[in-house]
Amino acid sequence: MTDFKDKVIVITGGAQGIGKCIADEFKKAGAHVCIIDKQEGEHFVGDISSKDVLEAFANTIIEKYGKVDCIINNALPVMRGIDDCTYEEFQYALSVGVTAPFYLVKLLKEHLTPGASIVNISSSRDRMSMPQTESYTAAKGGIASLTHALAISLAGKARVNSISPGWIDTTFDEQTNSYTTLYEGADAIQQPAGRVGNPHDIANMVLFLCSEKAGFITGENICIDGGMTKQMIYHGDNGWIYEP
């Protein structure tokens, strides 16, 4: 898609799911990818809710490469609702979803290269909700707002954008171009695009936003949800019935 040869890309939560897909695509494009994740592996292993862990991760990157071209804040906050979410769980969600992205950018901002790009992964839940999702939704709303604040503060130093994925099935198999689950009927057609999303739908946009082709885009939130949040739904329309 774009040549990222020898670019240094930092990705949180990059060991699985959307984050891994993003990391893999950058690697294919020739980049040096620095991943932090709680999951064990050959990447930097650690919990980004910890200030000490973030500082150690940032120091490792700076010592090894001395520069950063792109930061992808992707790590997943916990999802708990108002009925069962504890104070500590809510704070943890905000630490992972908002504080860590802010602090990681702060730690690395003096090492950003000219034309650097930051992409924050929010969620379509930053604008719509299901019951019992307060911790996750608050974190995703926070990072969406953090995006435009950073875009202004870092003007001339880095472009900052966010992506809000909708329903993304991370079990998608790139080799067979298929999902583990067969999505039919409402599961598929409730998205105007007619299908559930897959991690490449997000990774492709991340690479675009990090490329020179997106050089005039900053402070934006791009929702990639197959059009689901744009579709108005009323009782009795398209076979949908509200039964409280």
JSON list of C-alpha atoms in Angstrom, two decimals:
[
{"chain": "A", "resi": 1, "resn": "MET", "atom": "CA", "xyz": [0.00, 0.00, 0.00]},
{"chain": "A", "resi": 2, "resn": "THR", "atom": "CA", "xyz": [2.65, 2.50, 1.08]},
{"chain": "A", "resi": 3, "resn": "ASP", "atom": "CA", "xyz": [6.37, 2.21, 1.63]},
{"chain": "A", "resi": 4, "resn": "PHE", "atom": "CA", "xyz": [7.18, 2.39, 5.34]},
{"chain": "A", "resi": 5, "resn": "LYS", "atom": "CA", "xyz": [10.68, 1.00, 4.96]},
{"chain": "A", "resi": 6, "resn": "ASP", "atom": "CA", "xyz": [12.72, 1.62, 8.12]},
{"chain": "A", "resi": 7, "resn": "LYS", "atom": "CA", "xyz": [9.95, 3.69, 9.71]},
{"chain": "A", "resi": 8, "resn": "VAL", "atom": "CA", "xyz": [9.55, 3.09, 13.45]},
{"chain": "A", "resi": 9, "resn": "ILE", "atom": "CA", "xyz": [5.98, 2.21, 14.36]},
{"chain": "A", "resi": 10, "resn": "VAL", "atom": "CA", "xyz": [4.79, 1.92, 17.97]},
{"chain": "A", "resi": 11, "resn": "ILE", "atom": "CA", "xyz": [1.65, -0.12, 18.63]},
{"chain": "A", "resi": 12, "resn": "THR", "atom": "CA", "xyz": [-0.09, -0.80, 21.94]},
{"chain": "A", "resi": 13, "resn": "GLY", "atom": "CA", "xyz": [-2.12, -4.00, 22.17]},
{"chain": "A", "resi": 14, "resn": "GLY", "atom": "CA", "xyz": [-0.42, -5.30, 19.05]},
{"chain": "A", "resi": 15, "resn": "ALA", "atom": "CA", "xyz": [-0.20, -9.02, 19.85]},
{"chain": "A", "resi": 16, "resn": "GLN", "atom": "CA", "xyz": [-3.67, -10.05, 18.72]},
{"chain": "A", "resi": 17, "resn": "GLY", "atom": "CA", "xyz": [-6.81, -8.96, 16.91]},
{"chain": "A", "resi": 18, "resn": "ILE", "atom": "CA", "xyz": [-6.88, -5.59, 15.18]},
{"chain": "A", "resi": 19, "resn": "GLY", "atom": "CA", "xyz": [-3.54, -4.59, 16.68]},
{"chain": "A", "resi": 20, "resn": "LYS", "atom": "CA", "xyz": [-1.76, -7.64, 15.29]},
{"chain": "A", "resi": 21, "resn": "CYS", "atom": "CA", "xyz": [-3.25, -7.05, 11.86]},
{"chain": "A", "resi": 22, "resn": "ILE", "atom": "CA", "xyz": [-2.01, -3.46, 11.92]},
{"chain": "A", "resi": 23, "resn": "ALA", "atom": "CA", "xyz": [1.45, -4.62, 13.03]},
{"chain": "A", "resi": 24, "resn": "ASP", "atom": "CA", "xyz": [1.60, -7.27, 10.30]},
{"chain": "A", "resi": 25, "resn": "GLU", "atom": "CA", "xyz": [0.67, -4.78, 7.59]},
{"chain": "A", "resi": 26, "resn": "PHE", "atom": "CA", "xyz": [3.36, -2.34, 8.71]},
{"chain": "A", "resi": 27, "resn": "LYS", "atom": "CA", "xyz": [5.92, -5.15, 8.75]},
{"chain": "A", "resi": 28, "resn": "LYS", "atom": "CA", "xyz": [4.96, -6.11, 5.19]},
{"chain": "A", "resi": 29, "resn": "ALA", "atom": "CA", "xyz": [5.61, -2.49, 4.23]},
{"chain": "A", "resi": 30, "resn": "GLY", "atom": "CA", "xyz": [9.16, -2.63, 5.63]},
{"chain": "A", "resi": 31, "resn": "ALA", "atom": "CA", "xyz": [8.67, -0.92, 9.00]},
{"chain": "A", "resi": 32, "resn": "HIS", "atom": "CA", "xyz": [10.28, -1.60, 12.36]},
{"chain": "A", "resi": 33, "resn": "VAL", "atom": "CA", "xyz": [7.33, -2.38, 14.62]},
{"chain": "A", "resi": 34, "resn": "CYS", "atom": "CA", "xyz": [7.53, -1.94, 18.40]},
{"chain": "A", "resi": 35, "resn": "ILE", "atom": "CA", "xyz": [4.66, -3.68, 20.18]},
{"chain": "A", "resi": 36, "resn": "ILE", "atom": "CA", "xyz": [3.61, -3.64, 23.81]},
{"chain": "A", "resi": 37, "resn": "ASP", "atom": "CA", "xyz": [0.99, -6.10, 25.03]},
{"chain": "A", "resi": 38, "resn": "LYS", "atom": "CA", "xyz": [0.10, -8.02, 28.20]},
{"chain": "A", "resi": 39, "resn": "GLN", "atom": "CA", "xyz": [0.08, -11.25, 26.19]},
{"chain": "A", "resi": 40, "resn": "GLU", "atom": "CA", "xyz": [3.36, -13.15, 26.31]},
{"chain": "A", "resi": 41, "resn": "GLY", "atom": "CA", "xyz": [5.48, -13.07, 23.16]},
{"chain": "A", "resi": 42, "resn": "GLU", "atom": "CA", "xyz": [8.60, -11.68, 21.52]},
{"chain": "A", "resi": 43, "resn": "HIS", "atom": "CA", "xyz": [7.34, -8.11, 21.90]},
{"chain": "A", "resi": 44, "resn": "PHE", "atom": "CA", "xyz": [7.63, -5.88, 24.98]},
{"chain": "A", "resi": 45, "resn": "VAL", "atom": "CA", "xyz": [5.38, -7.51, 27.59]},
{"chain": "A", "resi": 46, "resn": "GLY", "atom": "CA", "xyz": [3.68, -5.22, 30.05]},
{"chain": "A", "resi": 47, "resn": "ASP", "atom": "CA", "xyz": [0.49, -3.59, 31.32]},
{"chain": "A", "resi": 48, "resn": "ILE", "atom": "CA", "xyz": [0.16, -0.06, 29.94]},
{"chain": "A", "resi": 49, "resn": "SER", "atom": "CA", "xyz": [-1.93, 1.03, 32.91]},
{"chain": "A", "resi": 50, "resn": "SER", "atom": "CA", "xyz": [1.41, 1.25, 34.74]},
{"chain": "A", "resi": 51, "resn": "LYS", "atom": "CA", "xyz": [3.41, 4.47, 34.48]},
{"chain": "A", "resi": 52, "resn": "ASP", "atom": "CA", "xyz": [6.66, 2.57, 35.08]},
{"chain": "A", "resi": 53, "resn": "VAL", "atom": "CA", "xyz": [5.88, 0.10, 32.29]},
{"chain": "A", "resi": 54, "resn": "LEU", "atom": "CA", "xyz": [5.16, 2.91, 29.82]},
{"chain": "A", "resi": 55, "resn": "GLU", "atom": "CA", "xyz": [8.40, 4.65, 30.72]},
{"chain": "A", "resi": 56, "resn": "ALA", "atom": "CA", "xyz": [10.41, 1.44, 30.33]},
{"chain": "A", "resi": 57, "resn": "PHE", "atom": "CA", "xyz": [8.77, 0.75, 26.96]},
{"chain": "A", "resi": 58, "resn": "ALA", "atom": "CA", "xyz": [9.44, 4.28, 25.71]},
{"chain": "A", "resi": 59, "resn": "ASN", "atom": "CA", "xyz": [13.07, 4.13, 26.85]},
{"chain": "A", "resi": 60, "resn": "THR", "atom": "CA", "xyz": [13.55, 0.82, 25.04]},
{"chain": "A", "resi": 61, "resn": "ILE", "atom": "CA", "xyz": [12.29, 2.34, 21.78]},
{"chain": "A", "resi": 62, "resn": "ILE", "atom": "CA", "xyz": [14.41, 5.47, 22.12]},
{"chain": "A", "resi": 63, "resn": "GLU", "atom": "CA", "xyz": [17.55, 3.52, 22.99]},
{"chain": "A", "resi": 64, "resn": "LYS", "atom": "CA", "xyz": [17.10, 1.15, 20.05]},
{"chain": "A", "resi": 65, "resn": "TYR", "atom": "CA", "xyz": [15.93, 3.51, 17.31]},
{"chain": "A", "resi": 66, "resn": "GLY", "atom": "CA", "xyz": [16.25, 7.10, 18.58]},
{"chain": "A", "resi": 67, "resn": "LYS", "atom": "CA", "xyz": [13.14, 8.12, 16.68]},
{"chain": "A", "resi": 68, "resn": "VAL", "atom": "CA", "xyz": [9.43, 7.38, 16.24]},
{"chain": "A", "resi": 69, "resn": "ASP", "atom": "CA", "xyz": [7.47, 7.82, 13.02]},
{"chain": "A", "resi": 70, "resn": "CYS", "atom": "CA", "xyz": [4.02, 6.59, 14.03]},
{"chain": "A", "resi": 71, "resn": "ILE", "atom": "CA", "xyz": [2.19, 5.76, 17.26]},
{"chain": "A", "resi": 72, "resn": "ILE", "atom": "CA", "xyz": [-0.90, 3.56, 17.18]},
{"chain": "A", "resi": 73, "resn": "ASN", "atom": "CA", "xyz": [-2.82, 3.56, 20.47]},
{"chain": "A", "resi": 74, "resn": "ASN", "atom": "CA", "xyz": [-4.88, 0.41, 20.16]},
{"chain": "A", "resi": 75, "resn": "ALA", "atom": "CA", "xyz": [-4.90, -1.38, 23.54]},
{"chain": "A", "resi": 76, "resn": "LEU", "atom": "CA", "xyz": [-8.35, -2.50, 24.70]},
{"chain": "A", "resi": 77, "resn": "PRO", "atom": "CA", "xyz": [-9.97, -1.15, 27.89]},
{"chain": "A", "resi": 78, "resn": "VAL", "atom": "CA", "xyz": [-12.12, -3.47, 30.02]},
{"chain": "A", "resi": 79, "resn": "MET", "atom": "CA", "xyz": [-15.89, -3.34, 29.52]},
{"chain": "A", "resi": 80, "resn": "ARG", "atom": "CA", "xyz": [-17.97, -3.19, 32.70]},
{"chain": "A", "resi": 81, "resn": "GLY", "atom": "CA", "xyz": [-21.38, -1.68, 33.35]},
{"chain": "A", "resi": 82, "resn": "ILE", "atom": "CA", "xyz": [-22.89, 0.59, 35.97]},
{"chain": "A", "resi": 83, "resn": "ASP", "atom": "CA", "xyz": [-24.37, -2.37, 37.85]},
{"chain": "A", "resi": 84, "resn": "ASP", "atom": "CA", "xyz": [-21.17, -4.35, 38.41]},
{"chain": "A", "resi": 85, "resn": "CYS", "atom": "CA", "xyz": [-18.21, -2.09, 37.56]},
{"chain": "A", "resi": 86, "resn": "THR", "atom": "CA", "xyz": [-16.10, -1.28, 40.59]},
{"chain": "A", "resi": 87, "resn": "TYR", "atom": "CA", "xyz": [-14.30, 2.00, 41.12]},
{"chain": "A", "resi": 88, "resn": "GLU", "atom": "CA", "xyz": [-10.99, 0.23, 40.48]},
{"chain": "A", "resi": 89, "resn": "GLU", "atom": "CA", "xyz": [-12.20, -1.36, 37.23]},
{"chain": "A", "resi": 90, "resn": "PHE", "atom": "CA", "xyz": [-13.49, 1.96, 35.93]},
{"chain": "A", "resi": 91, "resn": "GLN", "atom": "CA", "xyz": [-10.18, 3.65, 36.77]},
{"chain": "A", "resi": 92, "resn": "TYR", "atom": "CA", "xyz": [-8.31, 0.80, 35.09]},
{"chain": "A", "resi": 93, "resn": "ALA", "atom": "CA", "xyz": [-10.36, 1.22, 31.90]},
{"chain": "A", "resi": 94, "resn": "LEU", "atom": "CA", "xyz": [-9.55, 4.93, 31.79]},
{"chain": "A", "resi": 95, "resn": "SER", "atom": "CA", "xyz": [-5.88, 4.23, 32.53]},
{"chain": "A", "resi": 96, "resn": "VAL", "atom": "CA", "xyz": [-5.59, 1.84, 29.58]},
{"chain": "A", "resi": 97, "resn": "GLY", "atom": "CA", "xyz": [-7.90, 3.72, 27.22]},
{"chain": "A", "resi": 98, "resn": "VAL", "atom": "CA", "xyz": [-7.04, 7.38, 27.86]},
{"chain": "A", "resi": 99, "resn": "THR", "atom": "CA", "xyz": [-4.17, 7.96, 30.29]},
{"chain": "A", "resi": 100, "resn": "ALA", "atom": "CA", "xyz": [-1.76, 5.51, 28.66]},
{"chain": "A", "resi": 101, "resn": "PRO", "atom": "CA", "xyz": [-2.20, 6.93, 25.13]},
{"chain": "A", "resi": 102, "resn": "PHE", "atom": "CA", "xyz": [-1.69, 10.45, 26.49]},
{"chain": "A", "resi": 103, "resn": "TYR", "atom": "CA", "xyz": [1.41, 9.52, 28.50]},
{"chain": "A", "resi": 104, "resn": "LEU", "atom": "CA", "xyz": [3.00, 7.41, 25.76]},
{"chain": "A", "resi": 105, "resn": "VAL", "atom": "CA", "xyz": [2.69, 10.29, 23.31]},
{"chain": "A", "resi": 106, "resn": "LYS", "atom": "CA", "xyz": [4.13, 12.64, 25.95]},
{"chain": "A", "resi": 107, "resn": "LEU", "atom": "CA", "xyz": [7.10, 10.32, 26.49]},
{"chain": "A", "resi": 108, "resn": "LEU", "atom": "CA", "xyz": [7.84, 10.01, 22.77]},
{"chain": "A", "resi": 109, "resn": "LYS", "atom": "CA", "xyz": [6.87, 13.41, 21.37]},
{"chain": "A", "resi": 110, "resn": "GLU", "atom": "CA", "xyz": [10.41, 14.85, 21.37]},
{"chain": "A", "resi": 111, "resn": "HIS", "atom": "CA", "xyz": [11.53, 11.91, 19.25]},
{"chain": "A", "resi": 112, "resn": "LEU", "atom": "CA", "xyz": [8.81, 12.19, 16.60]},
{"chain": "A", "resi": 113, "resn": "THR", "atom": "CA", "xyz": [10.17, 12.58, 13.09]},
{"chain": "A", "resi": 114, "resn": "PRO", "atom": "CA", "xyz": [8.97, 15.26, 10.65]},
{"chain": "A", "resi": 115, "resn": "GLY", "atom": "CA", "xyz": [5.65, 14.14, 9.20]},
{"chain": "A", "resi": 116, "resn": "ALA", "atom": "CA", "xyz": [4.92, 11.84, 12.14]},
{"chain": "A", "resi": 117, "resn": "SER", "atom": "CA", "xyz": [1.44, 10.43, 12.58]},
{"chain": "A", "resi": 118, "resn": "ILE", "atom": "CA", "xyz": [-0.54, 9.27, 15.61]},
{"chain": "A", "resi": 119, "resn": "VAL", "atom": "CA", "xyz": [-3.65, 7.11, 15.24]},
{"chain": "A", "resi": 120, "resn": "ASN", "atom": "CA", "xyz": [-5.89, 6.37, 18.20]},
{"chain": "A", "resi": 121, "resn": "ILE", "atom": "CA", "xyz": [-8.31, 3.46, 18.01]},
{"chain": "A", "resi": 122, "resn": "SER", "atom": "CA", "xyz": [-11.63, 4.52, 19.47]},
{"chain": "A", "resi": 123, "resn": "SER", "atom": "CA", "xyz": [-14.94, 2.72, 18.81]},
{"chain": "A", "resi": 124, "resn": "SER", "atom": "CA", "xyz": [-18.37, 3.45, 17.37]},
{"chain": "A", "resi": 125, "resn": "ARG", "atom": "CA", "xyz": [-19.37, 3.25, 21.03]},
{"chain": "A", "resi": 126, "resn": "ASP", "atom": "CA", "xyz": [-17.91, 6.73, 21.36]},
{"chain": "A", "resi": 127, "resn": "ARG", "atom": "CA", "xyz": [-21.24, 7.88, 19.89]},
{"chain": "A", "resi": 128, "resn": "MET", "atom": "CA", "xyz": [-23.71, 5.09, 20.75]},
{"chain": "A", "resi": 129, "resn": "SER", "atom": "CA", "xyz": [-24.16, 2.58, 23.57]},
{"chain": "A", "resi": 130, "resn": "MET", "atom": "CA", "xyz": [-25.52, -0.72, 24.76]},
{"chain": "A", "resi": 131, "resn": "PRO", "atom": "CA", "xyz": [-26.54, -1.22, 28.40]},
{"chain": "A", "resi": 132, "resn": "GLN", "atom": "CA", "xyz": [-23.80, -2.03, 30.91]},
{"chain": "A", "resi": 133, "resn": "THR", "atom": "CA", "xyz": [-20.82, -0.75, 28.91]},
{"chain": "A", "resi": 134, "resn": "GLU", "atom": "CA", "xyz": [-19.90, 2.39, 30.83]},
{"chain": "A", "resi": 135, "resn": "SER", "atom": "CA", "xyz": [-16.19, 1.76, 31.47]},
{"chain": "A", "resi": 136, "resn": "TYR", "atom": "CA", "xyz": [-15.38, 0.91, 27.85]},
{"chain": "A", "resi": 137, "resn": "THR", "atom": "CA", "xyz": [-17.61, 3.60, 26.38]},
{"chain": "A", "resi": 138, "resn": "ALA", "atom": "CA", "xyz": [-16.17, 6.31, 28.63]},
{"chain": "A", "resi": 139, "resn": "ALA", "atom": "CA", "xyz": [-12.63, 5.30, 27.66]},
{"chain": "A", "resi": 140, "resn": "LYS", "atom": "CA", "xyz": [-13.44, 5.30, 23.96]},
{"chain": "A", "resi": 141, "resn": "GLY", "atom": "CA", "xyz": [-15.18, 8.66, 24.18]},
{"chain": "A", "resi": 142, "resn": "GLY", "atom": "CA", "xyz": [-12.16, 9.98, 26.02]},
{"chain": "A", "resi": 143, "resn": "ILE", "atom": "CA", "xyz": [-9.65, 8.90, 23.40]},
{"chain": "A", "resi": 144, "resn": "ALA", "atom": "CA", "xyz": [-11.79, 10.34, 20.61]},
{"chain": "A", "resi": 145, "resn": "SER", "atom": "CA", "xyz": [-11.69, 13.73, 22.36]},
{"chain": "A", "resi": 146, "resn": "LEU", "atom": "CA", "xyz": [-8.02, 13.36, 23.25]},
{"chain": "A", "resi": 147, "resn": "THR", "atom": "CA", "xyz": [-7.38, 13.01, 19.52]},
{"chain": "A", "resi": 148, "resn": "HIS", "atom": "CA", "xyz": [-8.43, 16.49, 18.52]},
{"chain": "A", "resi": 149, "resn": "ALA", "atom": "CA", "xyz": [-6.76, 18.03, 21.58]},
{"chain": "A", "resi": 150, "resn": "LEU", "atom": "CA", "xyz": [-3.44, 16.38, 20.68]},
{"chain": "A", "resi": 151, "resn": "ALA", "atom": "CA", "xyz": [-3.86, 17.39, 17.03]},
{"chain": "A", "resi": 152, "resn": "ILE", "atom": "CA", "xyz": [-3.88, 21.04, 18.08]},
{"chain": "A", "resi": 153, "resn": "SER", "atom": "CA", "xyz": [-1.10, 20.76, 20.67]},
{"chain": "A", "resi": 154, "resn": "LEU", "atom": "CA", "xyz": [1.14, 18.82, 18.27]},
{"chain": "A", "resi": 155, "resn": "ALA", "atom": "CA", "xyz": [0.40, 20.94, 15.21]},
{"chain": "A", "resi": 156, "resn": "GLY", "atom": "CA", "xyz": [3.54, 21.08, 13.07]},
{"chain": "A", "resi": 157, "resn": "LYS", "atom": "CA", "xyz": [5.01, 18.10, 14.90]},
{"chain": "A", "resi": 158, "resn": "ALA", "atom": "CA", "xyz": [2.53, 15.29, 14.17]},
{"chain": "A", "resi": 159, "resn": "ARG", "atom": "CA", "xyz": [-0.86, 14.67, 12.66]},
{"chain": "A", "resi": 160, "resn": "VAL", "atom": "CA", "xyz": [-3.29, 13.00, 15.08]},
{"chain": "A", "resi": 161, "resn": "ASN", "atom": "CA", "xyz": [-6.43, 11.14, 14.05]},
{"chain": "A", "resi": 162, "resn": "SER", "atom": "CA", "xyz": [-8.70, 8.46, 15.46]},
{"chain": "A", "resi": 163, "resn": "ILE", "atom": "CA", "xyz": [-10.62, 5.54, 14.02]},
{"chain": "A", "resi": 164, "resn": "SER", "atom": "CA", "xyz": [-13.88, 4.25, 15.43]},
{"chain": "A", "resi": 165, "resn": "PRO", "atom": "CA", "xyz": [-14.42, 0.62, 14.39]},
{"chain": "A", "resi": 166, "resn": "GLY", "atom": "CA", "xyz": [-17.89, -0.88, 14.45]},
{"chain": "A", "resi": 167, "resn": "TRP", "atom": "CA", "xyz": [-18.49, -4.64, 14.46]},
{"chain": "A", "resi": 168, "resn": "ILE", "atom": "CA", "xyz": [-15.12, -6.17, 13.60]},
{"chain": "A", "resi": 169, "resn": "ASP", "atom": "CA", "xyz": [-14.69, -9.95, 13.66]},
{"chain": "A", "resi": 170, "resn": "THR", "atom": "CA", "xyz": [-11.07, -10.57, 14.64]},
{"chain": "A", "resi": 171, "resn": "THR", "atom": "CA", "xyz": [-11.32, -14.27, 13.71]},
{"chain": "A", "resi": 172, "resn": "PHE", "atom": "CA", "xyz": [-11.20, -13.31, 10.02]},
{"chain": "A", "resi": 173, "resn": "ASP", "atom": "CA", "xyz": [-8.73, -15.50, 8.09]},
{"chain": "A", "resi": 174, "resn": "GLU", "atom": "CA", "xyz": [-6.76, -13.49, 5.53]},
{"chain": "A", "resi": 175, "resn": "GLN", "atom": "CA", "xyz": [-5.57, -16.62, 3.70]},
{"chain": "A", "resi": 176, "resn": "THR", "atom": "CA", "xyz": [-9.05, -17.99, 3.04]},
{"chain": "A", "resi": 177, "resn": "ASN", "atom": "CA", "xyz": [-10.80, -14.60, 3.03]},
{"chain": "A", "resi": 178, "resn": "SER", "atom": "CA", "xyz": [-13.39, -16.01, 5.41]},
{"chain": "A", "resi": 179, "resn": "TYR", "atom": "CA", "xyz": [-14.78, -15.69, 8.93]},
{"chain": "A", "resi": 180, "resn": "THR", "atom": "CA", "xyz": [-14.96, -18.44, 11.52]},
{"chain": "A", "resi": 181, "resn": "THR", "atom": "CA", "xyz": [-18.62, -17.52, 12.02]},
{"chain": "A", "resi": 182, "resn": "LEU", "atom": "CA", "xyz": [-20.99, -17.34, 9.04]},
{"chain": "A", "resi": 183, "resn": "TYR", "atom": "CA", "xyz": [-22.83, -14.04, 9.27]},
{"chain": "A", "resi": 184, "resn": "GLU", "atom": "CA", "xyz": [-26.23, -14.09, 7.62]},
{"chain": "A", "resi": 185, "resn": "GLY", "atom": "CA", "xyz": [-29.53, -12.26, 7.89]},
{"chain": "A", "resi": 186, "resn": "ALA", "atom": "CA", "xyz": [-29.66, -9.42, 10.41]},
{"chain": "A", "resi": 187, "resn": "ASP", "atom": "CA", "xyz": [-26.06, -9.95, 11.55]},
{"chain": "A", "resi": 188, "resn": "ALA", "atom": "CA", "xyz": [-24.91, -8.97, 8.07]},
{"chain": "A", "resi": 189, "resn": "ILE", "atom": "CA", "xyz": [-27.56, -6.66, 6.64]},
{"chain": "A", "resi": 190, "resn": "GLN", "atom": "CA", "xyz": [-27.89, -4.45, 9.71]},
{"chain": "A", "resi": 191, "resn": "GLN", "atom": "CA", "xyz": [-24.68, -2.91, 8.33]},
{"chain": "A", "resi": 192, "resn": "PRO", "atom": "CA", "xyz": [-25.60, -1.03, 5.12]},
{"chain": "A", "resi": 193, "resn": "ALA", "atom": "CA", "xyz": [-22.35, -2.36, 3.64]},
{"chain": "A", "resi": 194, "resn": "GLY", "atom": "CA", "xyz": [-23.93, -5.80, 3.95]},
{"chain": "A", "resi": 195, "resn": "ARG", "atom": "CA", "xyz": [-21.28, -7.53, 6.01]},
{"chain": "A", "resi": 196, "resn": "VAL", "atom": "CA", "xyz": [-19.40, -7.59, 9.30]},
{"chain": "A", "resi": 197, "resn": "GLY", "atom": "CA", "xyz": [-16.03, -5.85, 9.29]},
{"chain": "A", "resi": 198, "resn": "ASN", "atom": "CA", "xyz": [-12.62, -7.50, 9.57]},
{"chain": "A", "resi": 199, "resn": "PRO", "atom": "CA", "xyz": [-9.29, -6.25, 10.96]},
{"chain": "A", "resi": 200, "resn": "HIS", "atom": "CA", "xyz": [-7.99, -5.30, 7.51]},
{"chain": "A", "resi": 201, "resn": "ASP", "atom": "CA", "xyz": [-10.78, -2.74, 7.21]},
{"chain": "A", "resi": 202, "resn": "ILE", "atom": "CA", "xyz": [-9.14, -0.94, 10.12]},
{"chain": "A", "resi": 203, "resn": "ALA", "atom": "CA", "xyz": [-5.49, -1.65, 9.30]},
{"chain": "A", "resi": 204, "resn": "ASN", "atom": "CA", "xyz": [-5.88, -0.27, 5.78]},
{"chain": "A", "resi": 205, "resn": "MET", "atom": "CA", "xyz": [-7.13, 3.04, 7.17]},
{"chain": "A", "resi": 206, "resn": "VAL", "atom": "CA", "xyz": [-4.35, 3.16, 9.76]},
{"chain": "A", "resi": 207, "resn": "LEU", "atom": "CA", "xyz": [-1.69, 2.80, 7.07]},
{"chain": "A", "resi": 208, "resn": "PHE", "atom": "CA", "xyz": [-3.39, 5.43, 4.95]},
{"chain": "A", "resi": 209, "resn": "LEU", "atom": "CA", "xyz": [-3.56, 7.91, 7.82]},
{"chain": "A", "resi": 210, "resn": "CYS", "atom": "CA", "xyz": [0.13, 7.30, 8.56]},
{"chain": "A", "resi": 211, "resn": "SER", "atom": "CA", "xyz": [1.11, 7.90, 4.95]},
{"chain": "A", "resi": 212, "resn": "GLU", "atom": "CA", "xyz": [1.88, 11.12, 3.09]},
{"chain": "A", "resi": 213, "resn": "LYS", "atom": "CA", "xyz": [-1.37, 10.62, 1.19]},
{"chain": "A", "resi": 214, "resn": "ALA", "atom": "CA", "xyz": [-3.19, 11.73, 4.34]},
{"chain": "A", "resi": 215, "resn": "GLY", "atom": "CA", "xyz": [-0.97, 14.77, 4.86]},
{"chain": "A", "resi": 216, "resn": "PHE", "atom": "CA", "xyz": [-3.92, 17.19, 5.07]},
{"chain": "A", "resi": 217, "resn": "ILE", "atom": "CA", "xyz": [-5.92, 15.13, 7.58]},
{"chain": "A", "resi": 218, "resn": "THR", "atom": "CA", "xyz": [-5.55, 15.79, 11.29]},
{"chain": "A", "resi": 219, "resn": "GLY", "atom": "CA", "xyz": [-7.86, 16.00, 14.29]},
{"chain": "A", "resi": 220, "resn": "GLU", "atom": "CA", "xyz": [-10.41, 13.75, 12.59]},
{"chain": "A", "resi": 221, "resn": "ASN", "atom": "CA", "xyz": [-12.35, 10.75, 13.81]},
{"chain": "A", "resi": 222, "resn": "ILE", "atom": "CA", "xyz": [-13.21, 8.26, 11.08]},
{"chain": "A", "resi": 223, "resn": "CYS", "atom": "CA", "xyz": [-15.96, 5.75, 11.82]},
{"chain": "A", "resi": 224, "resn": "ILE", "atom": "CA", "xyz": [-15.52, 2.43, 10.01]},
{"chain": "A", "resi": 225, "resn": "ASP", "atom": "CA", "xyz": [-18.69, 0.49, 10.76]},
{"chain": "A", "resi": 226, "resn": "GLY", "atom": "CA", "xyz": [-20.23, -0.40, 7.41]},
{"chain": "A", "resi": 227, "resn": "GLY", "atom": "CA", "xyz": [-22.62, 2.52, 7.82]},
{"chain": "A", "resi": 228, "resn": "MET", "atom": "CA", "xyz": [-24.35, 1.05, 10.87]},
{"chain": "A", "resi": 229, "resn": "THR", "atom": "CA", "xyz": [-24.35, 4.26, 12.94]},
{"chain": "A", "resi": 230, "resn": "LYS", "atom": "CA", "xyz": [-25.88, 6.19, 10.02]},
{"chain": "A", "resi": 231, "resn": "GLN", "atom": "CA", "xyz": [-28.90, 3.92, 9.63]},
{"chain": "A", "resi": 232, "resn": "MET", "atom": "CA", "xyz": [-32.05, 5.21, 11.32]},
{"chain": "A", "resi": 233, "resn": "ILE", "atom": "CA", "xyz": [-34.12, 2.46, 12.95]},
{"chain": "A", "resi": 234, "resn": "TYR", "atom": "CA", "xyz": [-37.80, 2.76, 13.91]},
{"chain": "A", "resi": 235, "resn": "HIS", "atom": "CA", "xyz": [-40.27, 0.28, 15.33]},
{"chain": "A", "resi": 236, "resn": "GLY", "atom": "CA", "xyz": [-41.84, -1.64, 12.44]},
{"chain": "A", "resi": 237, "resn": "ASP", "atom": "CA", "xyz": [-39.24, -0.66, 9.83]},
{"chain": "A", "resi": 238, "resn": "ASN", "atom": "CA", "xyz": [-37.35, -3.32, 7.89]},
{"chain": "A", "resi": 239, "resn": "GLY", "atom": "CA", "xyz": [-38.77, -6.06, 10.08]},
{"chain": "A", "resi": 240, "resn": "TRP", "atom": "CA", "xyz": [-37.40, -4.55, 13.31]},
{"chain": "A", "resi": 241, "resn": "ILE", "atom": "CA", "xyz": [-39.76, -4.70, 16.26]},
{"chain": "A", "resi": 242, "resn": "TYR", "atom": "CA", "xyz": [-39.08, -3.11, 19.64]},
{"chain": "A", "resi": 243, "resn": "GLU", "atom": "CA", "xyz": [-40.13, -5.37, 22.50]},
{"chain": "A", "resi": 244, "resn": "PRO", "atom": "CA", "xyz": [-39.12, -3.82, 25.85]}
]
